XYZ file of C-alpha atoms in Angstrom:
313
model
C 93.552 60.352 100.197
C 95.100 63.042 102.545
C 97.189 62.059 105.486
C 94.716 61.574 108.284
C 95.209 61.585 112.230
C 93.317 60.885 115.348
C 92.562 63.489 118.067
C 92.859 62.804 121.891
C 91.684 65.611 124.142
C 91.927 64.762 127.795
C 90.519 67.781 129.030
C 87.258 66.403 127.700
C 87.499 62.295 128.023
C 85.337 61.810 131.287
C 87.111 57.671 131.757
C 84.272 56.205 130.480
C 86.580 53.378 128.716
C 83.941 53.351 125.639
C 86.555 53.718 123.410
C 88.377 50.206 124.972
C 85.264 48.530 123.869
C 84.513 50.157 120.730
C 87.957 48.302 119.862
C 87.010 45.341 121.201
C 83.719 44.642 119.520
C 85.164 46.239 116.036
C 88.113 43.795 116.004
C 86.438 40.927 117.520
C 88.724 41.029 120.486
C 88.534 39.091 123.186
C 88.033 40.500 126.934
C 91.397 40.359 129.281
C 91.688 37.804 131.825
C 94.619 36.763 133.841
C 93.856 33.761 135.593
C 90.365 32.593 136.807
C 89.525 36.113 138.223
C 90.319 39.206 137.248
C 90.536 40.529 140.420
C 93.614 39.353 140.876
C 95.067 42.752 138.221
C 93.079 45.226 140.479
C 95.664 48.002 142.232
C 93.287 50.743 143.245
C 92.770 52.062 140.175
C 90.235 52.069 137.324
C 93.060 51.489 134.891
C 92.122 48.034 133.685
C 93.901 46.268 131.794
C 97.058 47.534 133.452
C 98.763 47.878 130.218
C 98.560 46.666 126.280
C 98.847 42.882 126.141
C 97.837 40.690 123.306
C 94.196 40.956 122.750
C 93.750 44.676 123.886
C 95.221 47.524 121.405
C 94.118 50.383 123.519
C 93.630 51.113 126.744
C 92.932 54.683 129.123
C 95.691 55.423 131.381
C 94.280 56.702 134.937
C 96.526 58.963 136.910
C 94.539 59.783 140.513
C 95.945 63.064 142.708
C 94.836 64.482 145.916
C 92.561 67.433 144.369
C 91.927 71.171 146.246
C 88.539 73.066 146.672
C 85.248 70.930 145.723
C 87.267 68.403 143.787
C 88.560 66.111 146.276
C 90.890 63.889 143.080
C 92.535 66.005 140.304
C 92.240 63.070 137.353
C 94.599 62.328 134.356
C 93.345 60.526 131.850
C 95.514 59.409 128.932
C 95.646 57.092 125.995
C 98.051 54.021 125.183
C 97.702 52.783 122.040
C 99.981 53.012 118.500
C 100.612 56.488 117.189
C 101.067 55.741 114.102
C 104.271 57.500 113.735
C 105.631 59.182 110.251
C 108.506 57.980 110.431
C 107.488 54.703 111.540
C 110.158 52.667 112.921
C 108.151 49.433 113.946
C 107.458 49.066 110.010
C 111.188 50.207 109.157
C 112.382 46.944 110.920
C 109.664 44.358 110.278
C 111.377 41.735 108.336
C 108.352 39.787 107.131
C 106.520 42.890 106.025
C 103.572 42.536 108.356
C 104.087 46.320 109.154
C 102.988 48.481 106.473
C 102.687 52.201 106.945
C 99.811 53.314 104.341
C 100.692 56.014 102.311
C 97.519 57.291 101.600
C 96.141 57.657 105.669
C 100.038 57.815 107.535
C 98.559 54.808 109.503
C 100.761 51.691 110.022
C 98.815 48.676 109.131
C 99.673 45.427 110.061
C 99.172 41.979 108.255
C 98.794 39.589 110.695
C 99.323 36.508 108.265
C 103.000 37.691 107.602
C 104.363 38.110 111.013
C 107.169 35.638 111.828
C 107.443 36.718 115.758
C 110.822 38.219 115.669
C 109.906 40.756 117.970
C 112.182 43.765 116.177
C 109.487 45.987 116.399
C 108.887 45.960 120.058
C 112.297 46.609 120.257
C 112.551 49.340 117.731
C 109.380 51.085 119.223
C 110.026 53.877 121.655
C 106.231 53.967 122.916
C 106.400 50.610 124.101
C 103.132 49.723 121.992
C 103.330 46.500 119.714
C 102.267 43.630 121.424
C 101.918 39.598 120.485
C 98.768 37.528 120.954
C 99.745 33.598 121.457
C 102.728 33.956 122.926
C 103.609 30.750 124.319
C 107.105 30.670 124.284
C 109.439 28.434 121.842
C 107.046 26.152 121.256
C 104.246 28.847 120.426
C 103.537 31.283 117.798
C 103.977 35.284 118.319
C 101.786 37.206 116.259
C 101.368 40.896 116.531
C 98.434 42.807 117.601
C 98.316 46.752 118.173
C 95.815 49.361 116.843
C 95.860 49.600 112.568
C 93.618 52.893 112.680
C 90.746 51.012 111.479
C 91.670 50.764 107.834
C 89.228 48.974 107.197
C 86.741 51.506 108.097
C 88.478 54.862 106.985
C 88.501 53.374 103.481
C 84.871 53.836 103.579
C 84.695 56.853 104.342
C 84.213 55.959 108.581
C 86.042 56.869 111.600
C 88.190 54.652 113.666
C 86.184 52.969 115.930
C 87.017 54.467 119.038
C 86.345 57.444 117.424
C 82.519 56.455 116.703
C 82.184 55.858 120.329
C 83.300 58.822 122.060
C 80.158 60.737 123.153
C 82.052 63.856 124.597
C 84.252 64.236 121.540
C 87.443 63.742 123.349
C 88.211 61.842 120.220
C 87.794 63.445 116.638
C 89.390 61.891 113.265
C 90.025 64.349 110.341
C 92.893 65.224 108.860
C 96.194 65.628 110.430
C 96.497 69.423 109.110
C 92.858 70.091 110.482
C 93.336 67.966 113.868
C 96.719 70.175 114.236
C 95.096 72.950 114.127
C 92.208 72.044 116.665
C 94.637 70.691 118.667
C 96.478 73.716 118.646
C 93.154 75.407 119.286
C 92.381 73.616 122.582
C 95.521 73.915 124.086
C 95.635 77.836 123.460
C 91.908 77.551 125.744
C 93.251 75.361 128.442
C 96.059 77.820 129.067
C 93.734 80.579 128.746
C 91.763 78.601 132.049
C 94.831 78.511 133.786
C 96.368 74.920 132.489
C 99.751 76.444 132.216
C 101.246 73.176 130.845
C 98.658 72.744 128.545
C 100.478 71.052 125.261
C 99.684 68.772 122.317
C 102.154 66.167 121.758
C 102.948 64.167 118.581
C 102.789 66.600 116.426
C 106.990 66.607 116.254
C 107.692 63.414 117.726
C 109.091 60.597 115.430
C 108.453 62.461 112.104
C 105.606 63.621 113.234
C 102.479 61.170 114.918
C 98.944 60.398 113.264
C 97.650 60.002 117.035
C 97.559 63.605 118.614
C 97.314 64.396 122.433
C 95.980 67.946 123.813
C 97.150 67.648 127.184
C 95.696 69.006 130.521
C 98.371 68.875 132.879
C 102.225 68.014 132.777
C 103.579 65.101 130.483
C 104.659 63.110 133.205
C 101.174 62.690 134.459
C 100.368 60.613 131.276
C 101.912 56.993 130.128
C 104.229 58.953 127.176
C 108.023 59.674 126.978
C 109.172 63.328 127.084
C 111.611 62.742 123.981
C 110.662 59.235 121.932
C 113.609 58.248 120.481
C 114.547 55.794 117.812
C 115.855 52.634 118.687
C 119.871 51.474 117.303
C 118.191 48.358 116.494
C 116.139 50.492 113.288
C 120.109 51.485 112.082
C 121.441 47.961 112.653
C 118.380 46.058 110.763
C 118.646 48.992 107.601
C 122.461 48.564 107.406
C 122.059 44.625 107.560
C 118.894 44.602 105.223
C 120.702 44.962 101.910
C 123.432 42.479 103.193
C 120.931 40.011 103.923
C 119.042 40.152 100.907
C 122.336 39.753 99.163
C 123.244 36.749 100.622
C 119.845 35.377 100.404
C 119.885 35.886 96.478
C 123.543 34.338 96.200
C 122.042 31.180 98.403
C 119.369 30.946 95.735
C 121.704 31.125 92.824
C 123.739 28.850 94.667
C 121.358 26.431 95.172
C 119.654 26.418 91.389
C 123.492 26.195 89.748
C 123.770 22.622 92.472
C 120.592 21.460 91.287
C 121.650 22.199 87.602
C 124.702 20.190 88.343
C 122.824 17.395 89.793
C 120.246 17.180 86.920
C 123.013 16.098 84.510
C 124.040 13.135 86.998
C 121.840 9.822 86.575
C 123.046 6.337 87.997
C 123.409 4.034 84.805
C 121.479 1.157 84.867
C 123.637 -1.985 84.852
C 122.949 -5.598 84.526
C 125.264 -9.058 85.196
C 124.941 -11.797 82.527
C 125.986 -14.527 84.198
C 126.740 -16.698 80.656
C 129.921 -14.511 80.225
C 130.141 -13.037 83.954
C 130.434 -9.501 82.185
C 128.197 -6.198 83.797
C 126.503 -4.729 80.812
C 125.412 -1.082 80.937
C 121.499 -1.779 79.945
C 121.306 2.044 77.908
C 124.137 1.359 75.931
C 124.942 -2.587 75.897
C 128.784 -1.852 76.561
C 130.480 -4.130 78.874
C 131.649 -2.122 81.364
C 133.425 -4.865 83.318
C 134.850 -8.423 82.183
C 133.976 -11.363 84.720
C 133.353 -10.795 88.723
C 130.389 -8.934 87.109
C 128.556 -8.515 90.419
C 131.641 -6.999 92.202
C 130.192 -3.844 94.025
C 133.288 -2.265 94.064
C 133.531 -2.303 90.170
C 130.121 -0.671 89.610
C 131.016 2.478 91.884
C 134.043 3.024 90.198
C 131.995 3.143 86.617
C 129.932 5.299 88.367
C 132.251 8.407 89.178
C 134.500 7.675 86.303
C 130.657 8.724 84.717
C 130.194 11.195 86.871
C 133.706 12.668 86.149
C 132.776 12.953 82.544
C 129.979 14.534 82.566
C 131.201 16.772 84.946
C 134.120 18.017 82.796
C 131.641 18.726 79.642
């Protein structure tokens, strides 16, 4: 399969939020609530949830400015969510492999049922994006939630489902060459309407993203950094990868050549007959001591003086 992306155009997205639940219902994710009443999140603005959290993968950014003419508020409206990045350094650091970038679409996956909660790819991510549903603390489990593309869709033949959803095609899915070149399309119109700092962004960033933005206005009027940059932590955990897999296999052959050891030691099974007072070893019928045949001290020392033998075979 070609190398697919997904297309955000804000100059079209009207803030409807249909997208947000298009997510929701695909995934089977629950609505966000903090506390008893959500009112308790509202700031003045229709951005709800405030930001990603651990049941909500996407979410439209509102940015509200004193407008001129008929339009009394100029609006921004962005998109937070995983871009999916070429060069993917969320899945470069995952060490339990529950971050998979798939080859086939350029989308990183994730496998929910092998994340251990380290946390390295929050860290490593320079969009802010993964976040961790059931986070209780130490004595709670982490797991990672954040957009996957919709793999499970694209694979038959579908778009994502936010895609589905978006009634004035601010969204589009295709492939990244084609949704390049619209993007580049649409921005070359919005500066030809006087957007003078009309851009698409993604298309360069970390290898290149599989989520595109045509912008409307200036970058800092949407929730994305000017330059993304890779985090040291993606250098630290590639130079320490090899290191720990070495030690891991040399704790493993450490650990069999022990138990091989160990296999060839057996306590002999010794008996007193108290008609000559001698301990008898049972397998072999040798006396191993003569008289004070129950003296505990005696049967240790036949013991490692065993053990010693077999040892030096």
């Amino acid at each position: 399969m070609t190398e697919m992306a997904i297309l955000f155009d804000s100059s079209k997205c009207t803030g409807c939020k249909g997208c947000q639940v298009a997510c929701k219902c695909w995934n089977n994710l629950p609505s966000y609530m903090k506390g008893a009443n959500a009112e308790e999140d509202f700031t003045g603005t229709y951005q709800n949830p405030p930001d990603l959290n651990g049941t909500t993968r996407l979410i439209m950014t509102f940015d509200e400015r004193d407008g001129a003419g008929q339009k009394p508020v100029e609006w921004a409206f962005g998109r937070r969510s995983c871009m999916h990045c070429e060069d993917a350094p969320c899945a470069a650091v995952c060490s339990g492999g529950a971050l998979v970038r798939n080859e086939d679409t350029g989308f990183v996956e994730v496998d929910q049922s092998k994340c251990v909660g380290c946390k390295y790819c929050l860290d490593a991510c320079p969009y802010n994006v993964p976040r961790y549903d059931g986070d209780n603390g130490i004595l709670g489990r982490a797991i990672i939630n954040k957009c996957t593309g919709c793999g499970d869709r694209v694979e038959h033949g579908m778009a994502p489902a936010c895609v589905s959803t978006c009634q004035p095609q601010a969204l589009r899915f295709g492939t990244r060459e084609e949704m390049l070149a619209y993007g580049q399309e649409r921005v070359e119109v919005l500066r030809g309407r006087g957007f003078a700092d009309a851009s698409l962004y993604g298309a360069d960033q970390i290898g290149g993203a599989h989520v595109l933005h045509v912008l409307k206005y200036p970058l800092d009027r949407y929730e994305l950094p000017e330059n993304p940059e890779v985090s040291a932590t993606v250098a630290m955990t590639q130079v320490m990868k090899p290191i720990t897999g070495a030690l891991s296999g040399l704790t493993v052959v450490g650990l069999a050549a022990m138990f091989g050891l160990a296999a060839g030691y057996k306590r002999d099974k010794l008996a007193y007959n108290p008609a000559t007072k001698d301990t008898i070893d049972v397998a072999t019928g040798a006396v191993v001591k003569h008289g004070d045949g129950q003296d505990e001290m005696s049967v240790m020392e036949h013991i490692t003086e065993n053990i010693g033998k077999k040892g030096g075979r």
